[in-house]
Short mmCIF file of C-alpha atoms and ligand atoms in Angstrom, two decimals:
data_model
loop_
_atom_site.label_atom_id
_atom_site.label_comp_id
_atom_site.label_asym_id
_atom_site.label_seq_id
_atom_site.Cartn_x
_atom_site.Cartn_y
_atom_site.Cartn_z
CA UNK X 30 25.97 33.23 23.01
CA UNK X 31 24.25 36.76 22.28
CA UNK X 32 20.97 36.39 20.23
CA UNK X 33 21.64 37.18 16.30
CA UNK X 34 20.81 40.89 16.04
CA UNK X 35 19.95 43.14 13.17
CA UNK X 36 22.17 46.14 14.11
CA UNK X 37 25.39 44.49 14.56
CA UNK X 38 27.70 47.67 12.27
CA UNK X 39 28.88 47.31 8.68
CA UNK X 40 31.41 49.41 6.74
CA UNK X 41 31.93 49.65 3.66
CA UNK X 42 34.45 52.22 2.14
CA UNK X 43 34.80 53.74 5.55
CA UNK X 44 31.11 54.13 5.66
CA UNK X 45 29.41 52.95 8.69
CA UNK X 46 25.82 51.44 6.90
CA UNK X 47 22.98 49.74 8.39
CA UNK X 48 22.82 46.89 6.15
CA UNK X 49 24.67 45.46 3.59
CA UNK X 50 24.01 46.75 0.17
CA UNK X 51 22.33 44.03 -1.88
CA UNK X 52 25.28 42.73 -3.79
CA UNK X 53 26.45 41.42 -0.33
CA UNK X 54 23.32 40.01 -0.13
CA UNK X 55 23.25 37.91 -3.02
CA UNK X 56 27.03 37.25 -2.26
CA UNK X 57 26.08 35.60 1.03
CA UNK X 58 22.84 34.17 -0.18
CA UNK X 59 24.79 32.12 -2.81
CA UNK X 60 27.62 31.45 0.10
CA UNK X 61 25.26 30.36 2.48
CA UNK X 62 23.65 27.53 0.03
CA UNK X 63 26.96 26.89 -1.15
CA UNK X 64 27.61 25.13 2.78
CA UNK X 65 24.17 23.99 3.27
CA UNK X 66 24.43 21.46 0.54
CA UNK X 67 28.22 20.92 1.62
CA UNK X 68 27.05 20.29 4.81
CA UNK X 69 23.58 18.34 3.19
CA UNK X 70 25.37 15.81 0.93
CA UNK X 71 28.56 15.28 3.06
CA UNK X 72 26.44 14.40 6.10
CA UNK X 73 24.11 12.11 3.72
CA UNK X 74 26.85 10.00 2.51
CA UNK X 75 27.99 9.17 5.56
CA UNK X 76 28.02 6.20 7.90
CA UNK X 77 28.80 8.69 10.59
CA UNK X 78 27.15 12.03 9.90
CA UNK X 79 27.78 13.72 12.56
CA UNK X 80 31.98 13.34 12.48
CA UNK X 81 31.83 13.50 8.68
CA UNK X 82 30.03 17.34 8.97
CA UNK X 83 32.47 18.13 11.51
CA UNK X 84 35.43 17.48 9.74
CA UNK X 85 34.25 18.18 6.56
CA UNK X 86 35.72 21.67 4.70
CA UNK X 87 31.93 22.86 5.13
CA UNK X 88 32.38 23.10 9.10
CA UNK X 89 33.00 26.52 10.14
CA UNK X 90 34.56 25.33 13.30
CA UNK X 91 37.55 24.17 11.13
CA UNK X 92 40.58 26.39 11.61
CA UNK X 93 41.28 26.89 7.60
CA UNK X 94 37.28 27.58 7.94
CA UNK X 95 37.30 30.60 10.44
CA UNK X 96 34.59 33.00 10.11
CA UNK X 97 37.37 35.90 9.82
CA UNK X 98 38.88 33.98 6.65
CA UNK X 99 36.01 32.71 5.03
CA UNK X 100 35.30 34.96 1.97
CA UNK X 101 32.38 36.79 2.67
CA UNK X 102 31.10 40.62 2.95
CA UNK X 103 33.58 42.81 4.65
CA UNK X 104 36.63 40.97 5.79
CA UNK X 105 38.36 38.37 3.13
CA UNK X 106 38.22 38.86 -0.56
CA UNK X 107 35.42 40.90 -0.40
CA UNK X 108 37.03 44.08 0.49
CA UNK X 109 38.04 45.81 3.80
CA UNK X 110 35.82 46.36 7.03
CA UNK X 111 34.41 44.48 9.24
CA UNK X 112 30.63 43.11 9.76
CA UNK X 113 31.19 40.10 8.96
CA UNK X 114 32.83 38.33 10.78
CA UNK X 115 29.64 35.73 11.84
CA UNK X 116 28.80 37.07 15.44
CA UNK X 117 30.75 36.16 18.38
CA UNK X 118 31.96 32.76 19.08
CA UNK X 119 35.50 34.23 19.99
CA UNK X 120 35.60 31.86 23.57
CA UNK X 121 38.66 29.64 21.92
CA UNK X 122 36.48 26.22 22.40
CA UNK X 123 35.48 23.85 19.16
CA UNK X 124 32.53 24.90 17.72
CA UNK X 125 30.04 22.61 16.72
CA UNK X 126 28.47 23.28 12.99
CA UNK X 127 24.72 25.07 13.32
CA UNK X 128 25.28 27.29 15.45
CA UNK X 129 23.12 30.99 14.53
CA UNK X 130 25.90 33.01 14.03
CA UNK X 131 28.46 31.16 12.11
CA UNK X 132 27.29 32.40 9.02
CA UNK X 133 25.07 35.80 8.20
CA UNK X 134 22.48 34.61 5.95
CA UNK X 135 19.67 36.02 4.48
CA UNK X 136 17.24 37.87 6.54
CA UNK X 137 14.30 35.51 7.41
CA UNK X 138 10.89 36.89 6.11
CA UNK X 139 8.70 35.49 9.19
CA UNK X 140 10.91 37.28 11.71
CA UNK X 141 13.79 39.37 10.15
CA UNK X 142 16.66 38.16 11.47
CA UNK X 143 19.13 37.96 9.48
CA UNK X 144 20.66 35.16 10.39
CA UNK X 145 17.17 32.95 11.30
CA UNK X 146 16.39 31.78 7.77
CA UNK X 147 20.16 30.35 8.12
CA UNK X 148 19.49 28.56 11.33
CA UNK X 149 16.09 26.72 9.77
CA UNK X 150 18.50 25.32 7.12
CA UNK X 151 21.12 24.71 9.38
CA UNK X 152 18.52 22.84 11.82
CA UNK X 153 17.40 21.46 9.14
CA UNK X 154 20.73 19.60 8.09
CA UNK X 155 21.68 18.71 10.99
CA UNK X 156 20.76 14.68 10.11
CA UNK X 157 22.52 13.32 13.47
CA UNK X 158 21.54 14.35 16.63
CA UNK X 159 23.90 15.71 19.13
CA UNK X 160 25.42 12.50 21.37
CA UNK X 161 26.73 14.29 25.21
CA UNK X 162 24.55 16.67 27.22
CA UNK X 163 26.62 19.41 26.62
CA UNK X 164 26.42 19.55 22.93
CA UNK X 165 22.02 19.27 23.64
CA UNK X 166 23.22 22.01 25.73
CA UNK X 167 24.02 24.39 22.79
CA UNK X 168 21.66 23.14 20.14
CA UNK X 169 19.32 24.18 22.93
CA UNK X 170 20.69 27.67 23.53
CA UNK X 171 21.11 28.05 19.47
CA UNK X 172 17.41 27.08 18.85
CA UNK X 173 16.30 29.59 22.14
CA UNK X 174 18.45 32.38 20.59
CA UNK X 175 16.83 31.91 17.20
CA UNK X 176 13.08 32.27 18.38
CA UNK X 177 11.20 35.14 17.05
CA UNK X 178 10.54 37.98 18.88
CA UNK X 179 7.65 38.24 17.10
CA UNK X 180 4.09 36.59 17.96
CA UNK X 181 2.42 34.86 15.12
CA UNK X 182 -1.37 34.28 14.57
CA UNK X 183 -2.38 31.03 13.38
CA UNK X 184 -5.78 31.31 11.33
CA UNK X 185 -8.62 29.56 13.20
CA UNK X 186 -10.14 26.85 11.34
CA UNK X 187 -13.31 26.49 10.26
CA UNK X 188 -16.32 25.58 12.92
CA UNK X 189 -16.86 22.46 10.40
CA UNK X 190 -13.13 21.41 10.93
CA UNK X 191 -12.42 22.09 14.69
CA UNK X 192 -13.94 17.94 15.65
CA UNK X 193 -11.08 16.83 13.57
CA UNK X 194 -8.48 18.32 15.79
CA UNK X 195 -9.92 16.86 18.63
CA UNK X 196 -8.79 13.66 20.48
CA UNK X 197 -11.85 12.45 22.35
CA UNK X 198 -10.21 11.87 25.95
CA UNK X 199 -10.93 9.13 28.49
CA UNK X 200 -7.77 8.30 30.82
CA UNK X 201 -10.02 7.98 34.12
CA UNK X 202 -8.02 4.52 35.54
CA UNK X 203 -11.10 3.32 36.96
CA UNK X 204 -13.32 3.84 33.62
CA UNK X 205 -16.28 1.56 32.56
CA UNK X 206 -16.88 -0.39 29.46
CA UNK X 207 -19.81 1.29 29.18
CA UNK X 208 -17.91 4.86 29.16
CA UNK X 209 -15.85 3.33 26.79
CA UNK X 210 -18.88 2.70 24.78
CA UNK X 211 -19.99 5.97 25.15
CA UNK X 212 -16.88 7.65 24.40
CA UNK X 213 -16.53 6.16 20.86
CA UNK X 214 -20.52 6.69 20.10
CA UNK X 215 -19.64 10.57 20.52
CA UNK X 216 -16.10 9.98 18.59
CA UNK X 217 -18.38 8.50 15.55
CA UNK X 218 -21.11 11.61 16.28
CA UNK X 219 -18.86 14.80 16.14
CA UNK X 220 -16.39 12.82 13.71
CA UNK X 221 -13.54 13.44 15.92
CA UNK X 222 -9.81 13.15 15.13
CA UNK X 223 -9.30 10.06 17.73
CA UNK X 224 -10.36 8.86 21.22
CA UNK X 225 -7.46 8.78 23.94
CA UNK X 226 -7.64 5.99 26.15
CA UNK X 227 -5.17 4.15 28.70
CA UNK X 228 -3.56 0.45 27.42
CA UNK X 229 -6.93 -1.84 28.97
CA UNK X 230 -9.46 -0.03 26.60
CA UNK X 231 -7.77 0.04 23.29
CA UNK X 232 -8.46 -2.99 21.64
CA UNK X 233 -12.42 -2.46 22.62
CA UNK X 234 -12.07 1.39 20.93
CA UNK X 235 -10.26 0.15 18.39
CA UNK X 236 -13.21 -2.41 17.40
CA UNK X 237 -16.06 0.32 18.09
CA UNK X 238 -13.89 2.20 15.64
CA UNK X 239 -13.05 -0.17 12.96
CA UNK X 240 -15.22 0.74 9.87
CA UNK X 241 -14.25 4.66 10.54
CA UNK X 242 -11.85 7.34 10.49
CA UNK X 243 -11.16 7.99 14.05
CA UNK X 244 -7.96 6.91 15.32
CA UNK X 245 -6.93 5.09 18.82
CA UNK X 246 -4.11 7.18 20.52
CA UNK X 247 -2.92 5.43 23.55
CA UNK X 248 -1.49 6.83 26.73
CA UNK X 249 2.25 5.52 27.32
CA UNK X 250 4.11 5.96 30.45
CA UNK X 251 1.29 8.24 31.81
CA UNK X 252 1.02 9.93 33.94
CA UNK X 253 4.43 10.04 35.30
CA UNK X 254 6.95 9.35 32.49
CA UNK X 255 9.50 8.08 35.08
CA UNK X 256 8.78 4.48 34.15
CA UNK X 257 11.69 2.42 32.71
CA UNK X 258 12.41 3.29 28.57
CA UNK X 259 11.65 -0.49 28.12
CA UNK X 260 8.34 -0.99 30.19
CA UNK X 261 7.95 2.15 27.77
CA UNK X 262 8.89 0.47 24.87
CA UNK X 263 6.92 -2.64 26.06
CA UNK X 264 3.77 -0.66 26.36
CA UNK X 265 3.58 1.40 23.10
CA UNK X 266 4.52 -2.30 20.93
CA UNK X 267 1.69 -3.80 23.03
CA UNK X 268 -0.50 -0.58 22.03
CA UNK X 269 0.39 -0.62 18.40
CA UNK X 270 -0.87 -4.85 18.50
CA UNK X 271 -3.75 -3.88 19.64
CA UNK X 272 -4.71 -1.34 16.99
CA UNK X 273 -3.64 1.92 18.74
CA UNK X 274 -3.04 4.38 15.56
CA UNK X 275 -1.62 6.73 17.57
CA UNK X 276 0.88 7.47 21.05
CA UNK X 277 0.71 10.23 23.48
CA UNK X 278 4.06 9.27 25.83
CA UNK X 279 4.84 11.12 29.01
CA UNK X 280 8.77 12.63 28.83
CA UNK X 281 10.87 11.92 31.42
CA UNK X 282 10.46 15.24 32.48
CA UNK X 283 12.54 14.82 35.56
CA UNK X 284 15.08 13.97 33.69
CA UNK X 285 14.78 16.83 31.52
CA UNK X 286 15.10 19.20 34.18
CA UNK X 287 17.92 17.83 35.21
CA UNK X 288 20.01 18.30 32.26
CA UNK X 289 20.30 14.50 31.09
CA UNK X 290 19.17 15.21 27.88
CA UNK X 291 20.95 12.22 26.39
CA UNK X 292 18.51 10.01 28.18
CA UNK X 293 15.36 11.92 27.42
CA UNK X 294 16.12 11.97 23.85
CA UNK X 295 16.85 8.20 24.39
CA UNK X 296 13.81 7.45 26.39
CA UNK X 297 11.98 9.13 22.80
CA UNK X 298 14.03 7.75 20.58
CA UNK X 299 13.69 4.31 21.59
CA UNK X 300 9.63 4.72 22.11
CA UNK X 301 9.70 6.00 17.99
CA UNK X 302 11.81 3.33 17.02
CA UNK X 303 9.62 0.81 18.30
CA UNK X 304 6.72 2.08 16.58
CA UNK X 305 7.44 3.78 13.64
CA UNK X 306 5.19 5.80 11.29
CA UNK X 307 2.39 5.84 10.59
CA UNK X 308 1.85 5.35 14.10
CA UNK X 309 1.71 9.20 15.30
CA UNK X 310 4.16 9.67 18.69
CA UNK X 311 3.28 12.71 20.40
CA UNK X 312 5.70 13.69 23.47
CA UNK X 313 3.98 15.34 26.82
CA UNK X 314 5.77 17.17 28.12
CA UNK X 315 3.66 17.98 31.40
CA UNK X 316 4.59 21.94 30.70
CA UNK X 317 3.39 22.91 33.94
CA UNK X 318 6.32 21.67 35.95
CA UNK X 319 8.89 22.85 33.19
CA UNK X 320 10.28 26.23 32.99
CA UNK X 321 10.44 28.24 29.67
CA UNK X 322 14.10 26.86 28.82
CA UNK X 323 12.79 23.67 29.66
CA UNK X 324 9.81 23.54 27.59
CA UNK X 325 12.11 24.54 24.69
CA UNK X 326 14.35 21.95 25.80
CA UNK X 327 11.80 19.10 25.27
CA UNK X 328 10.68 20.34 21.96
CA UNK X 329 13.85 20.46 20.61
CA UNK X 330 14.46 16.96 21.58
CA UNK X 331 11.43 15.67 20.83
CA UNK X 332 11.51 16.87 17.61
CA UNK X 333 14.95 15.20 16.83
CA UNK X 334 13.53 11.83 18.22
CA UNK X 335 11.34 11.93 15.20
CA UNK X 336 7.62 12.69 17.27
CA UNK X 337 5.28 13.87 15.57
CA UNK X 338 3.95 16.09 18.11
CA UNK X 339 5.23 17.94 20.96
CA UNK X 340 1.70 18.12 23.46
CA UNK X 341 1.69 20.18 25.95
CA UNK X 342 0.02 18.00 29.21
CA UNK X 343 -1.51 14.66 30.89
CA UNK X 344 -4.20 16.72 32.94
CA UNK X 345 -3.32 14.56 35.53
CA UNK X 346 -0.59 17.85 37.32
CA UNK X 347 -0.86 20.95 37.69
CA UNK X 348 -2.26 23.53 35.12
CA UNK X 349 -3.01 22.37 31.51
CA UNK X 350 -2.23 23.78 28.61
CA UNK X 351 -1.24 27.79 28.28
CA UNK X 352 -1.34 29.50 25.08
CA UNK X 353 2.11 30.65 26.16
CA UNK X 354 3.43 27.59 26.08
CA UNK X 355 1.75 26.42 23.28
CA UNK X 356 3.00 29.19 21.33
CA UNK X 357 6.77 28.82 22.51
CA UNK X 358 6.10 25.21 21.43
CA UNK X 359 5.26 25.56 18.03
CA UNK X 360 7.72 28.31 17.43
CA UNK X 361 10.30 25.68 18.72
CA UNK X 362 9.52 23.00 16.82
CA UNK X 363 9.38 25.30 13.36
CA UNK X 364 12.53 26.45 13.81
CA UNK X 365 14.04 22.79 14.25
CA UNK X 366 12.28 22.08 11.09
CA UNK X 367 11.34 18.36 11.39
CA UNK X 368 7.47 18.57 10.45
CA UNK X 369 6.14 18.57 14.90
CA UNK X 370 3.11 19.52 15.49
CA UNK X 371 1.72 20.77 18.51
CA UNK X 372 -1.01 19.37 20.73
CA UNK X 373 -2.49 21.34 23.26
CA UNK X 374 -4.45 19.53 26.22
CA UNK X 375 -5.51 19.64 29.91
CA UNK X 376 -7.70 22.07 31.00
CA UNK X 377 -9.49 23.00 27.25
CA UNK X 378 -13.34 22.40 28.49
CA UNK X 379 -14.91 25.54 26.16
CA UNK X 380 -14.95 25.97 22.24
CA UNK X 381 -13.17 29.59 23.10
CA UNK X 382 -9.91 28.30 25.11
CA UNK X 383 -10.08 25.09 22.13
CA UNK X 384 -9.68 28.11 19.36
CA UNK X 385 -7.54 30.28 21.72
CA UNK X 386 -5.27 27.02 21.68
CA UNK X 387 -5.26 26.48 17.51
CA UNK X 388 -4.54 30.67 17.07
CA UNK X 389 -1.53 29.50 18.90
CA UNK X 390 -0.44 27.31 17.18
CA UNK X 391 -1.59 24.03 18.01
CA UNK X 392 -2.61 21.35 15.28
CA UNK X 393 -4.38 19.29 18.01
CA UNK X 394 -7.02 19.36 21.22
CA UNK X 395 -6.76 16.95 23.47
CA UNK X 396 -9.95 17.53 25.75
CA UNK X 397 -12.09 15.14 28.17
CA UNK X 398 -14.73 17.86 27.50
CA UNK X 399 -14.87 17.17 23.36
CA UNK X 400 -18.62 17.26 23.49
CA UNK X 401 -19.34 20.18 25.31
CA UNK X 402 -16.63 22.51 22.80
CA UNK X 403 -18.68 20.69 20.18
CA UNK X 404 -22.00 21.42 21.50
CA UNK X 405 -20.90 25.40 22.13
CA UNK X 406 -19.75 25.43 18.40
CA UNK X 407 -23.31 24.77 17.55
CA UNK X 408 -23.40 21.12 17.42
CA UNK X 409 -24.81 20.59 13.85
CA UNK X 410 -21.46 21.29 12.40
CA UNK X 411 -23.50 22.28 9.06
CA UNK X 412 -25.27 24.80 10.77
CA UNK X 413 -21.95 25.70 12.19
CA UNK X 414 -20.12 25.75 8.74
CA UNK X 415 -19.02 29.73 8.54
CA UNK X 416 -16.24 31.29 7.37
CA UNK X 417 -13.37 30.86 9.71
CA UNK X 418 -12.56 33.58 12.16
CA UNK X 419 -15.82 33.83 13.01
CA UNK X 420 -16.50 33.09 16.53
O1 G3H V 513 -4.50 14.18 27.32
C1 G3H V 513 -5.44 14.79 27.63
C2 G3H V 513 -5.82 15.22 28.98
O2 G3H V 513 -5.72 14.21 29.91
C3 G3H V 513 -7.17 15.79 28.97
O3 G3H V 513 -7.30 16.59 30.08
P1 G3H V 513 -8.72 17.22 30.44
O4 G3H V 513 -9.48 16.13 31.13
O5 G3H V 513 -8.38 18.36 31.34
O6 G3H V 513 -9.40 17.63 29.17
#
């Protein structure tokens, strides 16, 4: 499927124009809400979402439904022309409802394509997620195609605010009580979003911790994620006993890259249902053994297992986290629309690659070196406390 484009022709009146004069636009803007909430309330009502969108009169894959039949600007009952006819899709095979260029919506006012303000609603409405590999497949592509082209800034928070996007990190297996210790007495000093910590040393944070704060996240599956979904499952219940207020799970990301994306989202899935908010599940994805399509891949399913962030690495393989990636990340997981954040981590040991990382786009640090970022940000975080931007 061909990216949604801004110069795809329009005539009008024998006119060749380069957009569609604003009549069309309100025209399609009113159309294009006009199936989102068909698409919305049929799919909400439903036992079976999923079927109930597809065969509802809202599906544009429906043959009465066809993009060259539907009224809209240029072809149908809105006078002669073509332009728009809703992008290509011509191959003959079902289409499944979502997809960028059934309908030409709106143009989006982050990135300006027309039809990207579309596919966040779309996204957005899509309740069920898809069931077979193939159809992951093209909710895949569609999310890949609908990327901005684009980079975005985020703003840099303040100094004062920078220990709360930190998770204090200790995964060393062969860790001390007294490191433990240690690690919580700093977590309680810089104020800092949570400590990390493998399964053994959760309860004894989670007691240091207990009249603050400062979550517990908990490592699941790490660092490999190829452990069995239910020694998963077994391990973020046990976490969640214990105190844990938080889960950073390793992806199957073996999986991933081989296409199963039924049992990725699965392995997820099953890890979220087990331990539902307000425990936050954050998804590794180990980035550094995944290519681009893949990383997009794992946010997108992430993201429909219901995590609450998408995080980047374990630290424990190959590079850490890349503003690249962290970037594609977060422009992934806005488009799907579900609320994921991004966690950056692996590698961050300097208060410079920590807010290279948040002007990214990532809501979180996770950093083994959380003292030393603090200590280069000044260390009294009053002292520290300037307008943002400025480092
Ligand atoms: O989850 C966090 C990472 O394991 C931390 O890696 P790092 O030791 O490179 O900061």
């Amino acid at each position: 499927m061909s990216a949604p484009s801004s110069s795809r022709p329009y005539v009008s009146g024998g006119q060749m124009l380069q957009s569609p004069p604003l009549s069309v636009r309100v025209i399609r803007f009113f159309e294009s809400i006009y199936i989102f909430l068909g698409l919305y309330f049929v799919s909400l009502f439903s036992l079976d979402p999923y079927t109930a969108a597809q065969s509802s009169q809202f599906n544009v894959a429906r043959p009465q439904n066809k993009p060259n039949t539907r009224p809209r600007w240029g072809g149908g009952s809105y006078g002669g022309g073509y332009g728009g006819g809703g992008g290509p899709g011509g191959s003959g095979g079902p289409r499944r409802i979502g997809r960028v260029d059934d309908i030409r919506g709106p143009e989006c006012r982050s990135c300006h394509l027309e039809n990207h303000l579309y596919l966040h609603w779309t996204m957005s409405a899509q309740v069920a997620p898809p069931t077979t590999d193939a159809d992951w497949a093209t909710l895949i592509s569609t999310t890949k195609d609908g990327l901005p082209e684009s980079e975005v800034v985020y703003p840099t928070p303040a100094p004062s605010s920078i220990a709360k996007t930190i998770d204090h990190t200790q995964l060393d297996p062969s860790v001390r009580l007294e490191q433990i210790t240690a690690l919580c007495e700093e977590a309680r000093k810089y104020n800092f979003a949570t400590v990390c910590v493998r399964f053994p040393n959760v309860a004894r944070a989670v007691d240091l911790l207990k009249d603050t704060d400062i979550g517990v996240s908990c490592v699941i599956g790490f660092p490999e994620g190829t452990q069995k979904t239910a020694d998963k499952v077994e391990e973020a219940k046990s976490a969640v006993q214990r105190g844990a207020s938080e889960l950073d799970m390793v992806m199957n990301w073996p999986l991933l890259q081989q296409g199963k994306y039924t049992e990725v989202y699965d392995d997820v899935h099953a890890v979220r249902k087990a331990a539902p908010s307000p425990t936050k599940l954050k998804v590794i994805l180990e980035t550094s053994q995944l290519s681009r399509d893949e990383v997009i891949a794992g946010c997108v399913i992430s993201s429909m297992a219901g995590a609450d962030f998408v995080k980047t690495s374990t630290g424990y393989k190959g590079e850490g986290a890349s503003v690249e990636n962290v970037r594609l990340m977060r422009e992934t997981v806005d488009l799907i629309g579900k609320g994921c954040k991004v966690k950056a981590s692996g590698g961050i040991r300097s208060a410079e690659r920590c807010i290279a990382m948040l002007k990214s786009g990532a809501d979180r640090i996770g950093a083994s070196a959380g003292v030393r970022i603090m200590q280069e940000l000044g260390g009294n975080i009053e002292a520290a406390s300037t307008p943002q931007g400025n480092f």
